Coordinates of C-alpha atoms (C1' of nucleotides) in Angstrom, one line a residue:
Chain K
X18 CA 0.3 -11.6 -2.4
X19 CA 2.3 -14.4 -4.2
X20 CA 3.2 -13.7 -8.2
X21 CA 1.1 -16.8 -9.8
X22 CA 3.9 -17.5 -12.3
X23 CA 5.9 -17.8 -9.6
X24 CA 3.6 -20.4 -8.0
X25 CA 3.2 -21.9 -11.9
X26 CA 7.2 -22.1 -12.9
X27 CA 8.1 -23.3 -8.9
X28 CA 5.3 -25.3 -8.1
X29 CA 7.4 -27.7 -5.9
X30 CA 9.7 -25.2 -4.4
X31 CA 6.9 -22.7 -3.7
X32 CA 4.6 -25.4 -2.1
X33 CA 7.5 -26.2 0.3
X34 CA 8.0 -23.1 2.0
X35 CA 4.6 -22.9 2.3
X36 CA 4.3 -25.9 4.3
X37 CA 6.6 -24.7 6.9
X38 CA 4.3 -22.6 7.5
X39 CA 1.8 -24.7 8.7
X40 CA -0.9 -24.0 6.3
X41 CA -3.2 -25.8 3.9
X42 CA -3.2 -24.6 0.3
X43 CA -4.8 -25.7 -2.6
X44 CA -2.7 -25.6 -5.2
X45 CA -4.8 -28.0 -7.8
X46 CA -7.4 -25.7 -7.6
X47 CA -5.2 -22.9 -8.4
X48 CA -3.2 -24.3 -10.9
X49 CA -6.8 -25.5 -12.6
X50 CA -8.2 -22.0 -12.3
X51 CA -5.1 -20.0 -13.5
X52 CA -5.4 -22.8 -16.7
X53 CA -9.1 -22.1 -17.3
X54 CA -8.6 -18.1 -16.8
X55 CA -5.5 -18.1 -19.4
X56 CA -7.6 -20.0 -22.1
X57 CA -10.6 -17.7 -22.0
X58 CA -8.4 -14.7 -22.2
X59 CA -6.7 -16.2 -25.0
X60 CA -10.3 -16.8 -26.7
X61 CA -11.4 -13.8 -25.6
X62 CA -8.5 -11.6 -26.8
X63 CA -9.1 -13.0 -30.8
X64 CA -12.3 -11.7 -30.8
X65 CA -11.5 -8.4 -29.8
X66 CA -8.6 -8.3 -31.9
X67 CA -11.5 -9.0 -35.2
X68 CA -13.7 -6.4 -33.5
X69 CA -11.1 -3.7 -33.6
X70 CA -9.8 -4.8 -37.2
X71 CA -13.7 -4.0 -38.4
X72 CA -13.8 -1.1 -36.6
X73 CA -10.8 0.3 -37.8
X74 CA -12.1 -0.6 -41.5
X75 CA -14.7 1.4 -41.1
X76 CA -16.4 -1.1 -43.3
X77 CA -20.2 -0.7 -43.0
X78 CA -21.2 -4.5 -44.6
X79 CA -19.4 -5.8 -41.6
X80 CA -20.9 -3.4 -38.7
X81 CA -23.1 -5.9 -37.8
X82 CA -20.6 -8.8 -37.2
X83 CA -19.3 -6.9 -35.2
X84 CA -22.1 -6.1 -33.1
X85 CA -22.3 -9.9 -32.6
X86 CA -18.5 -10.5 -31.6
X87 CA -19.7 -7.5 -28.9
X88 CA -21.7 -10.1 -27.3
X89 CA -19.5 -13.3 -27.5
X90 CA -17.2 -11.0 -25.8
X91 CA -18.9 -10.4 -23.2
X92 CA -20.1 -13.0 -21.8
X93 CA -16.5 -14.6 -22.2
X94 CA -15.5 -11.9 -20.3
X95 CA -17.9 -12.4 -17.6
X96 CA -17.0 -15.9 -17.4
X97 CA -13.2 -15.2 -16.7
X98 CA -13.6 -12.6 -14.3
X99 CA -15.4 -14.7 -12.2
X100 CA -12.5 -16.9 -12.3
X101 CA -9.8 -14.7 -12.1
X102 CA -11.9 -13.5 -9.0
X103 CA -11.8 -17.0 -7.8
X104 CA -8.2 -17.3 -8.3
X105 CA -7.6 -14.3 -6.5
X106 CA -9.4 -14.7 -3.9
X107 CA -7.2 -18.3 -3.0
X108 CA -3.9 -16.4 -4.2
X109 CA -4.7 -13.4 -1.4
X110 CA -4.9 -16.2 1.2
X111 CA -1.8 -17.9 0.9
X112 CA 0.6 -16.3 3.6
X113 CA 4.2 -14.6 2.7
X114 CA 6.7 -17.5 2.1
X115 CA 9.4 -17.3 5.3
X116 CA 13.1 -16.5 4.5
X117 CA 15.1 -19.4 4.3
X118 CA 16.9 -18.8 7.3
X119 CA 14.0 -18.9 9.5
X120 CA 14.0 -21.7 11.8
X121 CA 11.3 -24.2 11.0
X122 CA 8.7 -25.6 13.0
X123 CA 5.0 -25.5 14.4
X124 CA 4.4 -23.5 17.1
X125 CA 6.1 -21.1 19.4
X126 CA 8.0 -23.9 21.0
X127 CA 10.3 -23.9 18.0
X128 CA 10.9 -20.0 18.5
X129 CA 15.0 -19.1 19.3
X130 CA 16.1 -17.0 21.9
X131 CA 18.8 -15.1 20.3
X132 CA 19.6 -12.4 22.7
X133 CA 18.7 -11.7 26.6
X134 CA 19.5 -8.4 28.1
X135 CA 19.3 -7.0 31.6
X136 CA 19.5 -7.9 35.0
X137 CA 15.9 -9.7 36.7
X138 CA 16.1 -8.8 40.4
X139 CA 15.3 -10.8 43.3
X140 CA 12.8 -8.7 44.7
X141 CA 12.3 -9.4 48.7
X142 CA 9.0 -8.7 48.5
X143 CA 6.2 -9.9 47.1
X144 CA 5.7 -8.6 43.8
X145 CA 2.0 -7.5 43.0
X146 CA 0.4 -7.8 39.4
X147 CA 0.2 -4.6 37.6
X148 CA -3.8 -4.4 37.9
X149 CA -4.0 -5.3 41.7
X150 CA -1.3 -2.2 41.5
X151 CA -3.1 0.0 39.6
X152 CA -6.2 -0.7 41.5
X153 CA -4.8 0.0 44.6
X154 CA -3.7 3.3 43.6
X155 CA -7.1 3.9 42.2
X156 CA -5.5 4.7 38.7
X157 CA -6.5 1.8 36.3
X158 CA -10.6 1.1 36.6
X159 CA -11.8 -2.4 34.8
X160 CA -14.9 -2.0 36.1
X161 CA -15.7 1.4 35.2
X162 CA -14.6 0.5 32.0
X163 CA -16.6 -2.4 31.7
X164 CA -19.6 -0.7 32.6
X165 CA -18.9 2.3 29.9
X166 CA -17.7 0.0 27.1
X167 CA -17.5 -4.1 28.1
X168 CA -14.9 -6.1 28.6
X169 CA -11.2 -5.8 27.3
X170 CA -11.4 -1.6 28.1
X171 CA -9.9 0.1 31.1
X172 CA -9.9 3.5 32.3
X173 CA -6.2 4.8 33.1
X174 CA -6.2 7.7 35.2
X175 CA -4.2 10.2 36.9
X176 CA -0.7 9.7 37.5
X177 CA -0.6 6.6 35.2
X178 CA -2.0 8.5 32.6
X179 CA 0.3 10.7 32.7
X180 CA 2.6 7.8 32.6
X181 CA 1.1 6.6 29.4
X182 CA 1.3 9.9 27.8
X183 CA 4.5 10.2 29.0
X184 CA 5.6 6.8 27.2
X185 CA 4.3 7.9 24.0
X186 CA 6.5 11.3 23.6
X187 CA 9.3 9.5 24.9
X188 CA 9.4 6.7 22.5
X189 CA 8.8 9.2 19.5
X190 CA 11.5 11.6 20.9
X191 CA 14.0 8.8 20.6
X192 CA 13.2 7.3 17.3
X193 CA 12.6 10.8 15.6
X194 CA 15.3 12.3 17.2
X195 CA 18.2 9.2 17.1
X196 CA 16.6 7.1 14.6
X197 CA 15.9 9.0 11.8
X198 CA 12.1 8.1 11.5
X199 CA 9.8 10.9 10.6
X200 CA 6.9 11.2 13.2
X201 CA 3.5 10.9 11.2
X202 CA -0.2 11.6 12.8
X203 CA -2.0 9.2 10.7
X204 CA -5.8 8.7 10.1
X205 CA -7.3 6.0 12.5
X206 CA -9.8 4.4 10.2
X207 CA -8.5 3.1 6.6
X208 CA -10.8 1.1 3.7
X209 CA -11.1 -1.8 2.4
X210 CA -8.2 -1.3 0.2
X211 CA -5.4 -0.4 2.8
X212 CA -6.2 -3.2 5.1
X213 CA -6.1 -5.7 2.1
X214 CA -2.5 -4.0 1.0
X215 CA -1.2 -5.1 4.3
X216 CA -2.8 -8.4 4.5
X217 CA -5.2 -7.7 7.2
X218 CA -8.2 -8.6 4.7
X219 CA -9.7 -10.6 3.3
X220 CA -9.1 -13.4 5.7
X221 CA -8.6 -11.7 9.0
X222 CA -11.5 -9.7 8.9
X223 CA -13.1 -11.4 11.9
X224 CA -10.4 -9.6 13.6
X225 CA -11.2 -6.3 12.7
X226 CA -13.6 -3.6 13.6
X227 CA -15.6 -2.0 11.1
X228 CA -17.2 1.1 11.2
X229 CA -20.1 1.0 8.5
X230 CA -21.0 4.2 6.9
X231 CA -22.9 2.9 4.4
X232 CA -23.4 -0.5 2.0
X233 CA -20.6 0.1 -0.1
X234 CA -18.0 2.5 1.7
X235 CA -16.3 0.3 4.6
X236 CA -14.2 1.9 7.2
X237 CA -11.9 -0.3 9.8
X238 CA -10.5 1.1 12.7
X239 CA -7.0 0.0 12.4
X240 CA -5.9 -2.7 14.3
X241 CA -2.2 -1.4 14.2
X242 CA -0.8 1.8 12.8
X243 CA 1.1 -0.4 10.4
X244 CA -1.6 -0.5 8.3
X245 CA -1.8 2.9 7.3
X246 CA 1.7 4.2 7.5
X247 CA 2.6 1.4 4.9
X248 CA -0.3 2.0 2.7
X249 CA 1.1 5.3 2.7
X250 CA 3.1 4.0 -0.4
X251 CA 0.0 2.6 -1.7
X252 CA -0.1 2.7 -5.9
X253 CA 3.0 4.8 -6.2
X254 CA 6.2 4.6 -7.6
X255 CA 8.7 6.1 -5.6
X256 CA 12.3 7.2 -6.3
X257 CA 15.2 5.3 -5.1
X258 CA 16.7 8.4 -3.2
X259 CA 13.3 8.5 -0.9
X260 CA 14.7 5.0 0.3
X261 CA 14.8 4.1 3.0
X262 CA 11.8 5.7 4.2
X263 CA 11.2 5.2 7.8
X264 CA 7.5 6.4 9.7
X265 CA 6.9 6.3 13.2
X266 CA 3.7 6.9 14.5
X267 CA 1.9 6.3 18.1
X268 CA -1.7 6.0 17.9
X269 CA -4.4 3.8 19.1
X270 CA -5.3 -0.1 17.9
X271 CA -8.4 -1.6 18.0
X272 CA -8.7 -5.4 18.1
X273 CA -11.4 -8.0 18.4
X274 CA -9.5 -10.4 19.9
X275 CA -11.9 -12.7 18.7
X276 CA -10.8 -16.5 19.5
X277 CA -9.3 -15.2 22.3
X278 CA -11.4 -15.5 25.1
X279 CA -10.5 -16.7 28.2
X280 CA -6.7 -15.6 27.5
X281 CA -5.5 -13.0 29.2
X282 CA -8.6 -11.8 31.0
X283 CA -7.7 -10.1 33.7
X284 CA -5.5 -6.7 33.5
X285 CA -4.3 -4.7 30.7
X286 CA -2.4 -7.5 28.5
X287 CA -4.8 -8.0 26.3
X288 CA -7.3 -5.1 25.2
X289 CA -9.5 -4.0 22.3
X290 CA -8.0 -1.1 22.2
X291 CA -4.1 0.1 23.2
X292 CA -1.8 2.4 22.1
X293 CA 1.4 1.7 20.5
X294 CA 4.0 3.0 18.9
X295 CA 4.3 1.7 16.0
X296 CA 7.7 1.8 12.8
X297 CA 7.8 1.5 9.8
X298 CA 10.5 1.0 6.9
X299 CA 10.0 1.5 3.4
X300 CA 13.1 -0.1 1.7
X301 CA 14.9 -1.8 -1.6
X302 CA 14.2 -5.2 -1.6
X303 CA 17.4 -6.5 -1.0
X304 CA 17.9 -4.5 2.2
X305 CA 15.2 -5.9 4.3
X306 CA 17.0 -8.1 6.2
X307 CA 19.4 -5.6 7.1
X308 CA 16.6 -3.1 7.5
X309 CA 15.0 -5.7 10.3
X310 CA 18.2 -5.7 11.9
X311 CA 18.2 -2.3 12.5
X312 CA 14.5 -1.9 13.6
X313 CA 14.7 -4.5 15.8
X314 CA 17.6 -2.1 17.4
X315 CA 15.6 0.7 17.4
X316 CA 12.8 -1.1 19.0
X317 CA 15.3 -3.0 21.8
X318 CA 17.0 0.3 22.1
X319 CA 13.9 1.6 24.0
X320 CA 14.3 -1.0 26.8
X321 CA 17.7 -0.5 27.6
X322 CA 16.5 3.1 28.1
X323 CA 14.4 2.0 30.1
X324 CA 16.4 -0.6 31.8
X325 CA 13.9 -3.1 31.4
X326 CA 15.2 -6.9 31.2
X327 CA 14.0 -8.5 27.8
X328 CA 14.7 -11.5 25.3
X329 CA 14.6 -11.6 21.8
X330 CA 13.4 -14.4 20.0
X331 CA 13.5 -14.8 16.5
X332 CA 10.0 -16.5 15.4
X333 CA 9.7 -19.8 13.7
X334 CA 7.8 -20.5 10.3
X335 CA 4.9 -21.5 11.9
X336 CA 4.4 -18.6 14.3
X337 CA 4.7 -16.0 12.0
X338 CA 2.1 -13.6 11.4
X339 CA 0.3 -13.7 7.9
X340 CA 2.6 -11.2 6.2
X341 CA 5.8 -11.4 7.2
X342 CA 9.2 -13.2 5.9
X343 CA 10.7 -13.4 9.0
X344 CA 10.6 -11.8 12.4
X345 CA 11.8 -11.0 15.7
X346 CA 9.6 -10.4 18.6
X347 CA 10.6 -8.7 21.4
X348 CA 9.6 -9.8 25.1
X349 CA 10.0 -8.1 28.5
X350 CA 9.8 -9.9 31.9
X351 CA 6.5 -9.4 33.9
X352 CA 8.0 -10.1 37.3
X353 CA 4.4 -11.2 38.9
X354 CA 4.1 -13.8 36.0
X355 CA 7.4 -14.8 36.3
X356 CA 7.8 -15.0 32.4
X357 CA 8.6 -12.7 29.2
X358 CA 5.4 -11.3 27.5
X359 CA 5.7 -9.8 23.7
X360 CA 5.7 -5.7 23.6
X361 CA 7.3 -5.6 20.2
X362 CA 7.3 -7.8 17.3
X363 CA 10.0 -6.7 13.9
X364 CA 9.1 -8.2 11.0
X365 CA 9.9 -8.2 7.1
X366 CA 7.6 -8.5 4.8
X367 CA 9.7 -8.7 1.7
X368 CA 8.0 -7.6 -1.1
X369 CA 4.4 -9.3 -0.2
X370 CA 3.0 -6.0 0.9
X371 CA 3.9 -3.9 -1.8
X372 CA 2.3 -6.7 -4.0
X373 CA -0.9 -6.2 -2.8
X374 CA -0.8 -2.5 -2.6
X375 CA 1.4 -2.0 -5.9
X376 CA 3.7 0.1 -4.1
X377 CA 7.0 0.5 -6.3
X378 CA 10.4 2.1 -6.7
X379 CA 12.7 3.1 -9.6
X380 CA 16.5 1.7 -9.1
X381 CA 18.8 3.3 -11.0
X382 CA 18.5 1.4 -13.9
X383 CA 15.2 2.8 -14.1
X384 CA 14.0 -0.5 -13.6
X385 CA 10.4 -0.6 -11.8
X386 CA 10.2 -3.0 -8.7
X387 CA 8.0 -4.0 -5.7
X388 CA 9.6 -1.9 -2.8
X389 CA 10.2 -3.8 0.9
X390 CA 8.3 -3.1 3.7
X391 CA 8.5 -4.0 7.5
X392 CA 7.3 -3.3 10.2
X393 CA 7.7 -3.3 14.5
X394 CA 6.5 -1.9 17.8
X395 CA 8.7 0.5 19.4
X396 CA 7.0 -0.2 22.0
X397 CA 3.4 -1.2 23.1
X398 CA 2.6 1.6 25.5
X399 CA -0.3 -0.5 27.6
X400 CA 2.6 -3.6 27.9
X401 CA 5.4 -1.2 28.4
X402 CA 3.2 0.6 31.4
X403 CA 2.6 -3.2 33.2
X404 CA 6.6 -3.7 32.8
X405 CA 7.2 -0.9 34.4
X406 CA 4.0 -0.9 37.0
X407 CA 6.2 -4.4 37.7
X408 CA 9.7 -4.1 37.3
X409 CA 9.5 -0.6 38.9
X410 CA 6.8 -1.9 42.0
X411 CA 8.3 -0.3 45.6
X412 CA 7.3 -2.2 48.5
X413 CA 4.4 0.3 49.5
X414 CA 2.7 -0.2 45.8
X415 CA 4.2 2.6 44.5
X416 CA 5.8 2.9 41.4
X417 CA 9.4 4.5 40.9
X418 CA 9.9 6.4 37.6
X419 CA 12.8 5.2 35.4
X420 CA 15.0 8.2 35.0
X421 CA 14.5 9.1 31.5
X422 CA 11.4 9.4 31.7
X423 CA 11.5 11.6 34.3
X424 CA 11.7 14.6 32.7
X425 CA 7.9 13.4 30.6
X426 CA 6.8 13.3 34.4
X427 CA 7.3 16.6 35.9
X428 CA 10.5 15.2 37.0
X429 CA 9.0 13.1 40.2
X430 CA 10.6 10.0 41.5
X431 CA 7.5 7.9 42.1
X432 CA 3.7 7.4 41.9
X433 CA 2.1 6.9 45.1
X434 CA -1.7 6.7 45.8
X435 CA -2.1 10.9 47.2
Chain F
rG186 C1' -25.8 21.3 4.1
rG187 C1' -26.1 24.8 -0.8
rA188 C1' -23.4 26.3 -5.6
rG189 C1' -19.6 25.4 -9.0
rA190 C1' -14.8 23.2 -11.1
rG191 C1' -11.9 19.1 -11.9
rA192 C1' -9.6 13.7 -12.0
rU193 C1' -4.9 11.9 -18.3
rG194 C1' 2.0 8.4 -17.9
rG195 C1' 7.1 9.2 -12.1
rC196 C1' 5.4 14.7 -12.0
rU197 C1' 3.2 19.1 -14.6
rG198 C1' -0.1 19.4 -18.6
rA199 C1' -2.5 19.2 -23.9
rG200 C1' -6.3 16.5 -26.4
rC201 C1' -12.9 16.7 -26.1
rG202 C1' -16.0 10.6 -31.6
rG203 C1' -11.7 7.2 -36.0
rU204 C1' -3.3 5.1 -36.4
rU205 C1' -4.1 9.1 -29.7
rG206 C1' -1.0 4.6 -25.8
rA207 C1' -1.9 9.6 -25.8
rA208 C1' 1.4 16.5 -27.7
rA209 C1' 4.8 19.5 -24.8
rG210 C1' 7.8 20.3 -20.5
rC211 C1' 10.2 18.4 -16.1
rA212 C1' 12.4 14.1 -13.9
rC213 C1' 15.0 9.7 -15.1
rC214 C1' 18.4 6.4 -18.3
rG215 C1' 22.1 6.0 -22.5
rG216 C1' 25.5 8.8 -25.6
rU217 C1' 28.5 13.1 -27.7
rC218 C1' 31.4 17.1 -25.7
rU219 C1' 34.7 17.9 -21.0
rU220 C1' 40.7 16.6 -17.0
rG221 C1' 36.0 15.8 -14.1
rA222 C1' 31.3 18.0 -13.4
rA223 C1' 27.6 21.5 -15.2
rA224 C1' 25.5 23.4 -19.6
rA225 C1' 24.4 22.2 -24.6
rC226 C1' 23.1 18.6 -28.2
rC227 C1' 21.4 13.5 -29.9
rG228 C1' 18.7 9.1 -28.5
rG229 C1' 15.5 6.3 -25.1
rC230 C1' 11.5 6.3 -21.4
rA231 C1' 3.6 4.1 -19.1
rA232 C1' 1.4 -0.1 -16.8
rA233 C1' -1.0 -4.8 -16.4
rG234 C1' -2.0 -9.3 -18.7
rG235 C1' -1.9 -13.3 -22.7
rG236 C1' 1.0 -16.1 -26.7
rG237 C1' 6.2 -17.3 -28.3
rC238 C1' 12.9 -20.4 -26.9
rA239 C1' 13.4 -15.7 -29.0
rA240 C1' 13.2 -11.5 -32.2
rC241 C1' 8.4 -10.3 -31.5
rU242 C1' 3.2 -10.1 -31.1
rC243 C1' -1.8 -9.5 -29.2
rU244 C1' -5.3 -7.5 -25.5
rU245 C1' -6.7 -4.2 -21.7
rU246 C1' -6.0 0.5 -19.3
rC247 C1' -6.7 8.3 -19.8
rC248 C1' -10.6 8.0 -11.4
rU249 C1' -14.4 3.6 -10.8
rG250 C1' -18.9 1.1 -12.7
rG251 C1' -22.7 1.1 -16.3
rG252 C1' -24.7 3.0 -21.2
rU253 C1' -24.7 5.1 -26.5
rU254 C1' -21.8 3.8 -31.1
rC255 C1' -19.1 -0.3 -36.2
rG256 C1' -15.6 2.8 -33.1
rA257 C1' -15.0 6.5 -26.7
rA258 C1' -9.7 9.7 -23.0
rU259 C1' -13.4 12.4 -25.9
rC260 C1' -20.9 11.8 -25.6
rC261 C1' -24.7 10.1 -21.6
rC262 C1' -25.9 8.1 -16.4
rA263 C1' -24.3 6.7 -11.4
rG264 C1' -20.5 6.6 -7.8
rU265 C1' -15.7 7.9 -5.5
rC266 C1' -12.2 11.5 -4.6
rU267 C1' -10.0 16.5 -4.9
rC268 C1' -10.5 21.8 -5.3
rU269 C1' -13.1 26.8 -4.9
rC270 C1' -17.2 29.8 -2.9
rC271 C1' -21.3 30.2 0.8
rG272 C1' -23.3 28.2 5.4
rC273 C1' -22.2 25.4 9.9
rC274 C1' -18.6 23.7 13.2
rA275 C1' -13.9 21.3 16.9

RNA sequence: GGAGAGAUGGCUGAGCGGUUGAAAGCACCGGUCUUGAAAACCGGCAAAGGGGCAACUCUUUCCUGGGUUCGAAUCCCAGUCUCUCCGCCA
């Protein structure tokens, strides 16, 4: 959420960045709307400032003036909370404004490499996808899946369940124990409020499943655990010597995937629902960048463990997601592709998050301010299962365990079909 | 599911129709004292929005939404959430 005197004093600037981004805003309308809503505030704010002078007179000749300045009132008031509702509904679309270091550009063929890490081995045999693997071994099941629950759904089983369970202790050993994030079990649905505070409503609520307890009480199964970790700072004010705050959490994500069809079909890639490990960094403003940095790290970190050859590209301005300032996704090679696929994405969000959900901090000064936030993966369990279901393959369709997550597996070397 | 109690500033907590934007305490900030710190003492300290170059000023806000009244944190209605007891239950 932008500030709209911001968008009023900077006009030219602000529109600017926004067009990096690649988006369509109307800013006469705004402008016209945030005129229209100041006037009738102004009008309306004389009349109550005469009703309270009466009032405060206690002077009974003029009770029923003010009876009368009761109704102009309110149906000013009417009038400019419709617009203000208008306005705010056009403010709460416009996406966070990228850093000015971002590189610019359309599409994810502007993104920059900026970092490629291990080794990708010429395998002499023929590497199988990580479905036709997990089929073989009988431990991933579309079609039992599809029957149960449609399409986009597997069943995981056995051995590789184990795996994914596996993944998910491993991951939050690491970043609770060398990271310094605190492990949180968080709720899996969240309202209408917490999914606006991180920008995942109003305008991507096509994305989003609802669960609909009644008329006016709307539940969303979260579509990352973002949402709700962040939220967790939600209308507070918290002290400076609570920053950084830093949340890890590994739950399941529910997506639509709607205006996806036909991508990723087959396999695990792309599912309504996966689990993931998920950060997140409350922070002073002014340490985001740094913040990102150092998430990014954390996130990376988890593939060198793994010994997992990855990039990291830094995104450009028009291939950023809705929120963020700037970010860095990280992708791992999927040998049977023959191509790096996203299992992490770092972003800052600046202070466009805690905007929305008025989440604050006190400096020093005791100065109130919008805290940062930001966000990553560390890691995608379903994508981190193909890399290794891929990177891992033996020649016999087994898979060999990476070592530290051997002792998550009952300490065995591979998964093989008995 | 049944019966009660409650929701007030960063926190705790008073107020229960008329200078109450709100006592008090804690926390926090500034100062005095001190070699430094602590303690003590003095002072400051809600948010959002509008107008003004500014000093400043106006409006709104005591969970949310309605209502009563010239006037509501205070009274009435509905809702949300929290807590206690009983029942049920993973």
């Amino acid at each position: 959420m932008h500030d709209i005197k911001e968008i009023r004093e900077n006009l030219k600037e602000f529109s600017n960045q926004i067009k990096k981004r690649n988006v369509d805003v109307k800013f006469d309308e705004i402008l016209e709307l945030d005129k229209e809503n100041r006037s009738l505030i102004q009008e309306k704010e004389k009349l109550e400032s005469e009703k309270k002078s009466i009032s405060k007179s206690k002077d009974k000749s003029l009770f029923n003036k003010s009876k009368e300045l009761t109704d102009k009132i309110s149906t000013l008031q009417t009038k400019q909370l419709s617009i203000s509702q208008k306005l705010n509904e056009l403010l709460s679309s416009i996406p966070n404004t990228p850093l000015s270091n971002v590189p610019e550009g359309k599409d994810e063929s502007s993104n920059k490499e900026v970092e490629k890490k291990g080794s990708i081995k010429e395998s002499e045999f023929k590497i199988k996808s990580h479905y036709e693997v997990g089929e073989n071994l009988n431990m991933l099941d579309f079609d039992l899946a599809a029957k149960t629950s449609g399409s986009r759904f597997v069943f995981v089983k056995n051995k590789l369940a184990k795996l994914e369970r596996a993944l998910s202790n491993f991951m939050i050993d690491v970043h609770t124990k060398e990271n310094g994030y605190e492990e949180i079990s968080p709720p899996l649905l969240a309202n209408f409020d917490t999914m606006f505070g991180t920008g995942q409503l109003p305008k991507f609520e096509s994305d989003q499943f609802e669960i609909k307890i009644d008329d006016n009480n709307r539940k969303f199964l979260i579509p990352t655990a973002e949402v709700i970790l962040t939220n967790m700072a939600r209308e507070k004010t918290i002290d400076i010597k609570e920053l950084p705050s830093r949340y890890v959490a590994s739950t399941p994500c529910f997506r639509k995937e709607a205006g996806s069809y036909g991508k990723d079909t087959k396999g695990m890639i792309r599912q309504h629902q996966f689990y993931k490990v998920e950060l997140v960094s409350l922070v002073e403003p002014q340490k985001c960048e740094e913040e990102l940095e150092r998430m990014t790290k954390c996130a990376s970190g988890i593939l060198d463990k793994l010994k997992l050859p990855y990039r990291i590209v830094e995104l450009c301005t028009g291939d950023m997601g809705f929120s963020a300032q700037k970010t860095y996704d990280i992708e791992v090679w999927v040998p049977s592709e023959k191509k790096y696929r996203e299992i992490s994405s770092c972003s800052t969000c600046g202070t466009f998050q805690a905007r929305r959900m008025k989440a604050k901090y006190k400096n020093s000064k005791n100065e109130k301010n919008f805290i940062g936030t930001l966000n990553g993966s560390g890691l995608a369990i379903g994508r981190t299962m193909i890399a290794i279901m891929e990177n891992y393959q033996d020649k016999d369709g087994s898979i060999i365990i990476p070592d530290v997550l051997k002792p998550y597996m009952d300490n065995i070397d591979k998964i093989t079909s008995n």
